[in-house]
Tab-separated table of C-alpha atoms and ligand atoms in Angstrom:
chain	number	residue	atom	x	y	z
I	200	MET	CA	37.526	-31.903	40.989
I	201	ALA	CA	38.631	-32.030	37.354
I	202	LEU	CA	40.386	-35.116	36.068
I	203	ALA	CA	43.514	-34.091	34.178
I	204	THR	CA	43.382	-36.076	30.962
I	205	GLN	CA	44.505	-33.257	28.661
I	206	SER	CA	42.263	-31.971	25.937
I	207	ALA	CA	40.581	-35.176	24.789
I	208	VAL	CA	37.147	-34.917	23.202
I	209	ALA	CA	35.038	-38.012	23.830
I	210	GLU	CA	32.149	-39.083	21.637
I	211	LEU	CA	29.941	-42.128	21.150
I	212	VAL	CA	30.321	-43.589	17.675
I	213	CYS	CA	28.500	-46.439	15.963
I	214	PHE	CA	30.831	-49.391	15.596
I	215	GLU	CA	29.465	-50.408	12.150
I	216	SER	CA	31.958	-49.297	9.507
I	217	SER	CA	29.126	-48.541	7.053
I	218	CYS	CA	27.458	-46.159	9.557
I	219	ARG	CA	29.884	-44.566	12.069
I	220	ALA	CA	27.133	-42.178	13.233
I	221	ARG	CA	28.353	-39.899	16.045
I	222	TYR	CA	26.566	-38.953	19.242
I	223	ALA	CA	27.275	-36.975	22.394
I	224	ILE	CA	29.175	-38.858	25.087
I	225	THR	CA	26.280	-38.174	27.466
I	226	ASP	CA	23.607	-39.807	25.267
I	227	VAL	CA	22.168	-42.983	26.786
I	228	LEU	CA	22.735	-45.432	23.943
I	229	TYR	CA	23.485	-49.132	23.815
I	230	ASN	CA	22.823	-49.441	20.083
I	231	CYS	CA	22.968	-46.952	17.236
I	232	PRO	CA	19.560	-45.286	16.695
I	233	LYS	CA	20.309	-45.179	12.945
I	234	CYS	CA	21.442	-48.732	12.190
I	235	GLY	CA	21.217	-50.760	15.407
I	236	GLY	CA	25.008	-51.288	15.552
I	237	LEU	CA	26.987	-51.464	18.793
I	238	MET	CA	28.302	-48.204	20.237
I	239	GLU	CA	31.833	-47.337	21.272
I	240	ALA	CA	33.546	-44.437	22.985
I	241	THR	CA	36.096	-42.698	20.798
I	242	TYR	CA	38.519	-39.902	21.542
I	243	THR	CA	40.201	-37.128	19.619
I	244	GLY	CA	42.646	-34.568	20.920
I	245	ASP	CA	46.327	-33.972	21.555
I	246	ALA	CA	48.542	-37.052	21.595
I	247	HIS	CA	50.422	-37.886	24.787
I	248	ASP	CA	54.155	-38.516	24.892
I	249	PRO	CA	54.271	-42.320	25.369
I	250	VAL	CA	57.490	-42.225	27.437
I	251	LYS	CA	56.010	-39.670	29.834
I	252	LEU	CA	52.744	-41.598	29.967
I	253	LYS	CA	54.484	-44.823	30.987
I	254	ARG	CA	56.367	-42.984	33.711
I	255	LEU	CA	53.174	-41.339	34.929
I	256	PHE	CA	51.374	-44.715	35.178
I	257	ARG	CA	54.297	-46.057	37.254
I	258	GLU	CA	54.453	-43.055	39.556
I	259	ARG	CA	50.751	-43.288	40.286
I	260	ARG	CA	51.269	-46.723	41.819
I	261	MET	CA	53.060	-45.025	44.701
I	262	ASP	CA	50.312	-42.485	45.254
I	263	ASN	CA	47.630	-42.958	47.901
I	264	SER	CA	44.786	-41.071	46.234
I	265	PRO	CA	41.806	-43.316	45.390
I	266	VAL	CA	41.911	-42.676	41.617
I	267	ASN	CA	45.585	-43.561	41.464
I	268	GLN	CA	45.145	-46.645	43.645
I	269	SER	CA	42.525	-47.867	41.200
I	270	GLY	CA	44.169	-50.172	38.664
I	271	VAL	CA	41.624	-48.817	36.174
I	272	TRP	CA	41.625	-45.045	36.654
I	273	ARG	CA	45.422	-45.065	36.910
I	274	TYR	CA	45.288	-45.373	33.097
I	275	ARG	CA	42.709	-42.599	32.678
I	276	GLU	CA	44.497	-40.826	29.816
I	277	LEU	CA	43.495	-43.851	27.722
I	278	LEU	CA	39.804	-43.681	28.703
I	279	PRO	CA	39.185	-39.955	28.980
I	280	PHE	CA	35.381	-39.865	28.975
I	281	ILE	CA	34.909	-38.687	32.580
I	282	GLU	CA	35.777	-35.091	33.349
I	283	ASP	CA	34.939	-34.881	37.033
I	284	GLU	CA	36.627	-37.076	39.636
I	285	ARG	CA	33.591	-36.821	41.903
I	286	HIS	CA	31.738	-39.222	39.609
I	287	ILE	CA	34.213	-41.981	40.401
I	288	VAL	CA	33.570	-44.537	43.142
I	289	THR	CA	36.432	-47.013	43.373
I	290	LEU	CA	36.812	-50.237	45.344
I	291	ARG	CA	40.497	-50.345	44.263
I	292	GLU	CA	39.714	-52.651	41.343
I	293	GLY	CA	42.369	-53.939	38.983
I	294	ASN	CA	45.814	-54.232	40.577
I	295	THR	CA	45.727	-57.918	39.689
I	296	PRO	CA	48.895	-60.013	39.430
I	297	LEU	CA	50.625	-61.658	36.514
I	298	LEU	CA	51.547	-65.108	37.813
I	299	ASP	CA	53.981	-67.704	36.489
I	300	ALA	CA	52.544	-71.208	36.416
I	301	PRO	CA	55.082	-73.881	35.422
I	302	ILE	CA	52.745	-76.839	36.053
I	303	ALA	CA	50.010	-75.310	33.947
I	304	ALA	CA	52.524	-74.385	31.220
I	305	LYS	CA	53.696	-77.989	31.018
I	306	TYR	CA	50.109	-79.251	30.906
I	307	GLY	CA	49.305	-76.807	28.107
I	308	GLY	CA	52.396	-77.871	26.143
I	309	LEU	CA	54.186	-74.543	26.593
I	310	ASP	CA	57.621	-73.726	27.970
I	311	GLU	CA	56.082	-70.926	29.996
I	312	VAL	CA	52.756	-69.259	30.621
I	313	ALA	CA	51.686	-66.271	32.710
I	314	PHE	CA	48.205	-65.912	34.151
I	315	LYS	CA	46.762	-62.416	34.451
I	316	HIS	CA	44.455	-63.244	37.353
I	317	GLN	CA	41.379	-61.038	37.391
I	318	GLY	CA	39.950	-63.110	40.214
I	319	TYR	CA	41.989	-60.920	42.607
I	320	ASN	CA	39.497	-58.092	42.030
I	321	PRO	CA	37.255	-56.756	44.845
I	322	THR	CA	34.283	-58.937	43.862
I	323	GLY	CA	36.458	-61.701	42.454
I	324	SER	CA	36.175	-61.208	38.698
I	325	PHE	CA	37.284	-59.022	35.782
I	326	LYS	CA	33.847	-57.406	35.775
I	327	ASP	CA	35.048	-54.900	38.386
I	328	ASN	CA	37.417	-53.341	35.843
I	329	GLY	CA	34.466	-52.390	33.652
I	330	MET	CA	31.910	-51.808	36.372
I	331	VAL	CA	33.877	-48.983	37.965
I	332	THR	CA	33.822	-47.077	34.654
I	333	GLY	CA	30.198	-47.963	33.839
I	334	MET	CA	29.171	-46.770	37.282
I	335	ALA	CA	31.080	-43.495	36.872
I	336	GLN	CA	29.100	-42.828	33.694
I	337	ALA	CA	25.848	-43.744	35.495
I	338	ARG	CA	26.663	-41.195	38.200
I	339	ARG	CA	27.659	-38.578	35.675
I	340	LEU	CA	24.296	-39.052	33.940
I	341	GLY	CA	22.495	-38.685	37.274
I	342	MET	CA	21.067	-42.227	37.194
I	343	LYS	CA	19.421	-43.612	40.315
I	344	ARG	CA	18.835	-47.241	39.289
I	345	VAL	CA	21.104	-49.580	37.396
I	346	ALA	CA	20.351	-53.052	36.076
I	347	CYS	CA	21.994	-56.019	34.424
I	348	VAL	CA	21.300	-59.549	33.357
I	349	SER	CA	24.109	-61.819	34.335
I	350	THR	CA	25.523	-65.309	34.527
I	351	GLY	CA	26.628	-64.198	38.008
I	352	ASN	CA	29.784	-62.139	37.948
I	353	THR	CA	28.430	-58.977	36.360
I	354	SER	CA	25.612	-58.974	38.904
I	355	ALA	CA	27.983	-59.471	41.858
I	356	SER	CA	30.130	-56.626	40.598
I	357	MET	CA	27.270	-54.273	39.751
I	358	ALA	CA	25.634	-54.916	43.116
I	359	ALA	CA	28.845	-53.999	44.938
I	360	TYR	CA	29.543	-50.837	42.949
I	361	ALA	CA	25.916	-49.713	43.121
I	362	ALA	CA	26.003	-50.149	46.896
I	363	ALA	CA	29.249	-48.190	47.140
I	364	ALA	CA	27.778	-45.461	44.926
I	365	GLY	CA	24.468	-45.316	46.815
I	366	MET	CA	22.451	-46.468	43.822
I	367	GLU	CA	19.668	-49.012	43.544
I	368	ALA	CA	20.726	-52.246	41.793
I	369	LEU	CA	18.358	-54.534	39.883
I	370	VAL	CA	19.836	-57.901	39.058
I	371	PHE	CA	18.243	-60.387	36.622
I	372	LEU	CA	19.554	-63.950	36.727
I	373	PRO	CA	18.764	-67.189	34.906
I	374	ASN	CA	17.002	-69.151	37.649
I	375	GLY	CA	19.105	-72.009	39.004
I	376	LYS	CA	21.848	-71.523	36.427
I	377	ILE	CA	24.405	-69.444	38.253
I	378	ALA	CA	27.006	-70.473	40.809
I	379	PHE	CA	25.639	-70.084	44.330
I	380	SER	CA	28.471	-67.829	45.558
I	381	LYS	CA	27.653	-65.277	42.866
I	382	LEU	CA	23.974	-65.181	43.825
I	383	ALA	CA	25.047	-64.813	47.456
I	384	GLN	CA	27.227	-61.820	46.544
I	385	ALA	CA	24.331	-59.971	44.885
I	386	LEU	CA	22.199	-60.529	47.994
I	387	GLU	CA	24.950	-59.464	50.376
I	388	TYR	CA	25.551	-56.220	48.480
I	389	GLY	CA	21.844	-55.436	48.743
I	390	ALA	CA	20.731	-55.773	45.103
I	391	LYS	CA	17.085	-56.375	44.271
I	392	THR	CA	17.523	-59.817	42.734
I	393	LEU	CA	15.104	-61.367	40.243
I	394	GLN	CA	15.583	-64.971	39.143
I	395	VAL	CA	13.902	-65.411	35.772
I	396	GLU	CA	12.790	-68.708	34.233
I	397	ALA	CA	14.751	-68.131	31.022
I	398	ASN	CA	18.337	-68.260	29.782
I	399	PHE	CA	20.802	-65.352	29.655
I	400	ASP	CA	20.043	-64.389	26.048
I	401	GLU	CA	16.278	-64.361	26.609
I	402	ILE	CA	16.583	-62.315	29.805
I	403	LEU	CA	18.844	-59.778	28.088
I	404	ALA	CA	16.105	-59.106	25.522
I	405	LEU	CA	13.575	-58.757	28.349
I	406	VAL	CA	15.726	-56.394	30.378
I	407	ARG	CA	16.366	-54.145	27.387
I	408	THR	CA	12.630	-53.630	27.003
I	409	LEU	CA	12.255	-52.967	30.723
I	410	ALA	CA	15.171	-50.516	30.766
I	411	ASP	CA	13.438	-48.330	28.193
I	412	ARG	CA	10.107	-48.585	30.012
I	413	LEU	CA	11.429	-47.926	33.510
I	414	GLY	CA	14.285	-45.537	32.728
I	415	ILE	CA	16.910	-47.826	34.208
I	416	TYR	CA	20.563	-47.577	33.210
I	417	LEU	CA	21.788	-50.883	31.766
I	418	LEU	CA	25.239	-52.045	32.788
I	419	ASN	CA	25.646	-55.091	30.586
I	420	SER	CA	28.763	-55.344	28.470
I	421	MET	CA	27.174	-53.705	25.425
I	422	ASN	CA	27.308	-50.579	27.582
I	423	PRO	CA	30.301	-48.891	25.917
I	424	PHE	CA	31.619	-47.530	29.222
I	425	ARG	CA	32.052	-51.021	30.676
I	426	VAL	CA	34.256	-51.849	27.697
I	427	GLU	CA	36.418	-48.786	28.450
I	428	GLY	CA	37.314	-50.072	31.915
I	429	GLN	CA	37.986	-53.595	30.732
I	430	LYS	CA	40.627	-52.226	28.342
I	431	THR	CA	42.805	-51.521	31.360
I	432	ILE	CA	43.295	-55.267	31.962
I	433	MET	CA	45.546	-55.123	28.911
I	434	PHE	CA	47.197	-51.826	29.927
I	435	GLU	CA	48.050	-53.180	33.366
I	436	MET	CA	49.326	-56.465	31.901
I	437	LEU	CA	51.603	-54.555	29.511
I	438	ASP	CA	52.745	-52.195	32.273
I	439	GLN	CA	53.652	-55.236	34.418
I	440	ARG	CA	55.730	-56.596	31.518
I	441	ASP	CA	57.451	-53.225	30.982
I	442	TRP	CA	55.341	-52.891	27.823
I	443	LYS	CA	56.795	-56.022	26.221
I	444	VAL	CA	54.036	-57.374	23.984
I	445	PRO	CA	53.274	-61.109	24.364
I	446	ASP	CA	52.744	-63.283	21.279
I	447	TRP	CA	49.299	-64.395	22.442
I	448	VAL	CA	46.620	-63.284	24.863
I	449	VAL	CA	44.172	-66.112	25.566
I	450	LEU	CA	40.781	-65.541	27.201
I	451	PRO	CA	37.400	-67.254	27.612
I	452	GLY	CA	34.496	-65.948	25.523
I	453	GLY	CA	30.837	-65.664	26.566
I	454	ASN	CA	29.006	-62.475	25.649
I	455	LEU	CA	32.296	-61.371	23.999
I	456	GLY	CA	32.582	-58.021	25.776
I	457	ASN	CA	35.995	-58.779	27.180
I	458	VAL	CA	37.674	-59.666	23.887
I	459	SER	CA	36.106	-56.535	22.380
I	460	ALA	CA	37.608	-54.476	25.195
I	461	PHE	CA	41.029	-56.127	24.979
I	462	GLY	CA	41.216	-55.593	21.220
I	463	LYS	CA	40.169	-51.953	21.464
I	464	GLY	CA	42.602	-51.288	24.297
I	465	LEU	CA	45.495	-52.913	22.479
I	466	ARG	CA	44.809	-51.028	19.245
I	467	GLU	CA	44.604	-47.768	21.183
I	468	ALA	CA	47.835	-48.557	23.066
I	469	LYS	CA	49.531	-49.096	19.711
I	470	ALA	CA	48.088	-45.890	18.264
I	471	ALA	CA	49.360	-44.031	21.350
I	472	GLY	CA	52.882	-45.366	20.763
I	473	LEU	CA	52.928	-47.414	23.983
I	474	ILE	CA	53.491	-50.663	22.050
I	475	ASP	CA	54.622	-51.296	18.486
I	476	LYS	CA	52.642	-54.436	17.637
I	477	LEU	CA	49.510	-56.299	18.702
I	478	PRO	CA	49.422	-59.651	20.475
I	479	ARG	CA	47.227	-62.276	18.831
I	480	LEU	CA	43.930	-62.822	20.648
I	481	ALA	CA	42.669	-66.377	21.164
I	482	VAL	CA	39.076	-66.695	22.406
I	483	ILE	CA	38.045	-69.995	23.983
I	484	GLN	CA	34.421	-71.120	24.251
I	485	ALA	CA	32.769	-74.113	25.912
I	486	GLU	CA	31.761	-76.795	23.433
I	487	HIS	CA	27.970	-76.426	23.715
I	488	SER	CA	28.000	-72.639	24.116
I	489	ALA	CA	30.275	-71.930	21.178
I	490	PRO	CA	28.457	-69.956	18.464
I	491	PHE	CA	31.405	-67.629	17.914
I	492	GLU	CA	33.738	-70.577	17.396
I	493	ALA	CA	31.297	-72.101	14.878
I	494	PHE	CA	31.008	-68.763	13.066
I	495	TRP	CA	34.786	-68.311	12.999
I	496	LYS	CA	35.485	-71.817	11.730
I	497	ALA	CA	32.863	-71.328	8.991
I	498	GLY	CA	34.713	-68.269	7.705
I	499	ALA	CA	32.675	-65.664	9.638
I	500	THR	CA	30.244	-64.985	6.829
I	501	GLY	CA	26.461	-65.055	6.640
I	502	GLU	CA	24.135	-65.104	9.608
I	503	PHE	CA	25.536	-65.485	13.098
I	504	PRO	CA	24.729	-69.049	14.249
I	505	ALA	CA	23.234	-68.322	17.694
I	506	VAL	CA	22.834	-71.387	19.920
I	507	ARG	CA	19.273	-71.503	21.285
I	508	GLN	CA	19.912	-73.758	24.275
I	509	PRO	CA	23.525	-73.177	25.340
I	510	GLU	CA	24.887	-75.584	27.952
I	511	THR	CA	28.054	-75.791	30.014
I	512	LEU	CA	29.036	-76.328	33.637
I	513	ALA	CA	31.151	-73.204	33.194
I	514	THR	CA	27.968	-71.219	33.841
I	515	ALA	CA	29.731	-67.854	33.474
I	516	ILE	CA	30.018	-68.490	29.718
I	517	ARG	CA	26.696	-70.254	29.178
I	518	ILE	CA	25.643	-67.815	26.435
I	519	GLY	CA	24.306	-68.725	23.004
I	520	ASP	CA	23.715	-65.344	21.378
I	521	PRO	CA	26.595	-63.032	22.351
I	522	VAL	CA	25.717	-59.413	21.691
I	523	SER	CA	29.268	-58.203	21.091
I	524	TRP	CA	30.204	-60.656	18.343
I	525	PRO	CA	30.708	-57.964	15.637
I	526	LYS	CA	33.290	-56.194	17.804
I	527	ALA	CA	34.875	-59.487	18.856
I	528	LEU	CA	35.197	-60.603	15.240
I	529	HIS	CA	36.900	-57.340	14.324
I	530	GLU	CA	39.391	-57.691	17.184
I	531	VAL	CA	40.241	-61.352	16.574
I	532	ARG	CA	40.766	-60.630	12.865
I	533	THR	CA	42.786	-57.447	13.397
I	534	SER	CA	45.094	-59.209	15.827
I	535	GLY	CA	45.609	-62.272	13.615
I	536	GLY	CA	44.032	-64.344	16.361
I	537	THR	CA	41.778	-67.360	16.529
I	538	VAL	CA	38.731	-68.912	18.238
I	539	GLU	CA	38.678	-72.399	19.751
I	540	LYS	CA	36.272	-74.564	21.724
I	541	VAL	CA	36.910	-77.037	24.527
I	542	THR	CA	34.933	-79.867	26.133
I	543	GLU	CA	33.576	-80.045	29.670
I	544	GLN	CA	36.221	-82.661	30.536
I	545	GLU	CA	39.007	-80.477	29.159
I	546	ILE	CA	37.839	-77.484	31.202
I	547	ALA	CA	37.607	-79.565	34.390
I	548	ASP	CA	41.075	-81.095	34.027
I	549	ALA	CA	42.707	-77.786	33.070
I	550	LYS	CA	41.116	-76.200	36.114
I	551	ALA	CA	42.602	-78.824	38.415
I	552	GLN	CA	46.040	-78.207	36.870
I	553	ILE	CA	45.730	-74.468	37.510
I	554	GLY	CA	44.817	-75.365	41.094
I	555	LEU	CA	48.028	-77.391	41.402
I	556	CYS	CA	49.968	-74.178	40.701
I	557	GLY	CA	48.474	-72.745	43.903
I	558	ILE	CA	46.475	-70.350	41.779
I	559	GLY	CA	42.946	-71.671	41.199
I	560	CYS	CA	40.136	-70.092	39.211
I	561	GLU	CA	36.494	-70.627	38.321
I	562	PRO	CA	35.533	-73.064	35.532
I	563	ALA	CA	35.089	-70.487	32.736
I	564	SER	CA	38.598	-69.173	33.363
I	565	ALA	CA	40.102	-72.642	33.000
I	566	ALA	CA	38.842	-72.781	29.418
I	567	THR	CA	41.950	-70.711	28.634
I	568	LEU	CA	44.430	-73.437	29.596
I	569	ALA	CA	42.295	-76.140	27.955
I	570	GLY	CA	42.237	-74.023	24.791
I	571	ILE	CA	45.989	-73.429	24.910
I	572	ARG	CA	46.573	-77.179	25.171
I	573	ASN	CA	44.487	-77.782	22.040
I	574	LEU	CA	46.014	-74.885	20.105
I	575	VAL	CA	49.562	-76.006	20.943
I	576	ALA	CA	48.689	-79.590	19.913
I	577	GLN	CA	47.346	-78.230	16.613
I	578	GLY	CA	50.524	-76.204	16.046
I	579	VAL	CA	48.635	-72.883	16.125
I	580	ILE	CA	50.530	-71.696	19.216
I	581	ASP	CA	54.253	-72.539	19.282
I	582	ARG	CA	55.637	-74.349	22.311
I	583	GLY	CA	58.081	-71.476	22.944
I	584	ALA	CA	55.522	-68.706	22.439
I	585	ASP	CA	55.150	-65.900	24.962
I	586	VAL	CA	51.590	-66.470	26.203
I	587	VAL	CA	49.455	-64.550	28.691
I	588	ALA	CA	46.211	-66.264	29.672
I	589	VAL	CA	43.545	-64.288	31.469
I	590	LEU	CA	41.891	-65.993	34.432
I	591	THR	CA	38.610	-64.161	34.687
I	592	GLY	CA	37.220	-65.330	38.037
I	593	ASN	CA	38.224	-66.395	41.539
I	594	VAL	CA	38.474	-70.044	42.636
I	595	MET	CA	35.833	-69.482	45.356
I	596	LYS	CA	33.168	-68.447	42.861
I	597	ASP	CA	32.093	-72.067	42.324
I	598	PRO	CA	33.186	-74.406	45.154
I	599	ASP	CA	30.385	-76.879	44.374
I	600	TYR	CA	32.005	-77.647	41.004
I	601	ILE	CA	35.384	-78.164	42.660
I	602	TYR	CA	34.072	-80.533	45.291
I	603	LYS	CA	32.154	-82.599	42.760
I	604	TYR	CA	35.169	-82.852	40.457
I	605	HIS	CA	37.510	-84.023	43.178
I	606	THR	CA	35.033	-86.546	44.575
I	607	GLY	CA	34.120	-87.957	41.162
I	608	HIS	CA	30.553	-86.604	41.146
I	609	LEU	CA	30.772	-83.992	38.424
I	610	GLU	CA	28.380	-84.537	35.531
I	611	ALA	CA	28.229	-82.671	32.231
I	612	PRO	CA	24.874	-80.992	31.419
I	613	ASP	CA	23.935	-83.983	29.224
I	614	GLY	CA	24.451	-86.315	32.195
I	615	ALA	CA	27.810	-87.713	31.042
I	616	ALA	CA	30.225	-88.329	33.905
I	617	ILE	CA	33.304	-86.097	34.048
I	618	VAL	CA	36.332	-88.194	34.925
I	619	SER	CA	38.114	-86.842	37.958
I	620	THR	CA	41.519	-87.213	36.273
I	621	PHE	CA	43.361	-85.139	38.859
I	622	GLY	CA	40.944	-85.800	41.735
I	623	ASN	CA	41.982	-85.182	45.320
I	624	GLN	CA	39.642	-86.638	47.913
I	625	ALA	CA	39.483	-85.781	51.580
I	626	MET	CA	40.093	-88.813	53.815
I	627	VAL	CA	37.990	-89.667	56.843
I	628	VAL	CA	40.238	-91.014	59.578
I	629	PRO	CA	39.737	-92.215	63.169
I	630	ASN	CA	40.933	-90.080	66.067
I	631	ASP	CA	43.973	-92.313	66.435
I	632	ALA	CA	47.550	-91.056	66.108
I	633	ASP	CA	48.996	-94.505	65.263
I	634	LYS	CA	46.537	-95.121	62.455
I	635	ILE	CA	47.011	-91.619	61.019
I	636	ALA	CA	50.804	-91.953	61.234
I	637	ALA	CA	50.606	-95.316	59.465
I	638	LEU	CA	48.385	-93.829	56.772
I	639	LEU	CA	50.709	-90.877	56.179
I	640	GLY	CA	53.812	-93.117	56.095
C	651	F0G	N1	34.758	-65.553	32.516
C	651	F0G	C1	33.944	-65.239	33.530
C	651	F0G	C2	34.335	-65.670	34.898
C	651	F0G	C3	32.746	-64.532	33.275
C	651	F0G	O1	31.952	-64.213	34.289
C	651	F0G	C4	32.422	-64.171	31.955
C	651	F0G	C5	31.190	-63.455	31.647
C	651	F0G	C6	33.316	-64.522	30.935
C	651	F0G	C7	34.478	-65.207	31.259
C	651	F0G	C8	33.078	-64.171	29.524
C	651	F0G	O2	33.309	-62.819	29.287
C	651	F0G	O3	31.100	-62.227	28.344
C	651	F0G	O4	33.031	-60.702	28.133
C	651	F0G	O5	32.962	-62.826	26.832
C	651	F0G	N2	30.259	-63.257	32.467
C	651	F0G	C9	29.103	-62.412	32.221
C	651	F0G	C10	28.307	-62.204	33.487
C	651	F0G	C11	28.312	-62.770	31.050
C	651	F0G	O6	27.095	-61.968	33.424
C	651	F0G	O7	28.885	-62.217	34.559
C	651	F0G	P1	32.565	-62.084	28.076
């Protein structure tokens, strides 16, 4: 069945402004064969009427067809690289809420904040938004095996979508350095799971060699079709706000695929006439996994200062050599944004405050609120600013971290104790109504 996305022509184009070499949309490329730059999907064709497009996106929410129930493919006019609906396998990804969080706002120093909570996705993270599009391209190309290296969420997502699509999934993980729930997800969804004695950056290099040798399709975030799906996190957020553009969008940064996707999506939404300005993007990294922050603060010139041994308890963003930094830099600059880093203690306390809103998230996601607090204190974000923070993963992704924090047993990677500032311990009580009543007052 054809997907009606009008007459768009999709191509792969090298992201490097000095190269911009063009390739067919069906070429299997993660980097430009001419210059090694990152690849991106680009589109030419007739412009859509933005008023009609907004109405169409709304109407599709009331439709029961799988593509319209997908919070990604609902926006397909803005990612028109797939022509045949039969390539799409959806788990009804996206459709994530925008939540008010007064307690978190106060903690961050803001009057108000809204969390776009990607943890409500089918596998519990924002990766599903990009995996559904990456998998559609894999099917369109006739791939049988897909692979990724992951700090846990990409692998959980890829395993689920590969299973749903009837494809073999190969997952490469840094041994002992991912949250247990994420490993469990990959196993449950039937992925062949390899735990490698190396860190994320080293395994990514390894897997790229293997992909070429074994003819496996790579679904890491430098796959340009993953980026296309992740753009829709911004489209859905804007749609939920009736296309009112926030002042800031704040998100955690690891391999920097997500900020690249957000920036591209926002620029394209502006070019399509759906919005008239760009929000500023603020990327937050964990203190000892913060090469992009170091690069940014140093003026973003010269060699990228990769961190050889990245460390953080927020294992999702334990990445020292993010592949997508050139795209991320472009997007942060274009949006007038910034990059900030936060400590392990700041992440842990911010996470507990998000929990007190009844929301909860995984550690990497809480870097957003910790970063907001610092940026407001520095006067970079105004107290009255309209801020959307993206929570990237579900609270149940890392229960071990939560339990240790609340019981005062959480230690930073260097062994320093994390203070359980907002700790909440379970109480052991006797089976005695009088004593329990006395205790509870
Ligand atoms: N938050 C969570 C929960 C993540 O899982 C990731 C990345 C990020 C933030 C950072 O996003 O890499 O686009 O800058 N996780 C990847 C993975 C690396 O393998 O699951 P990014």
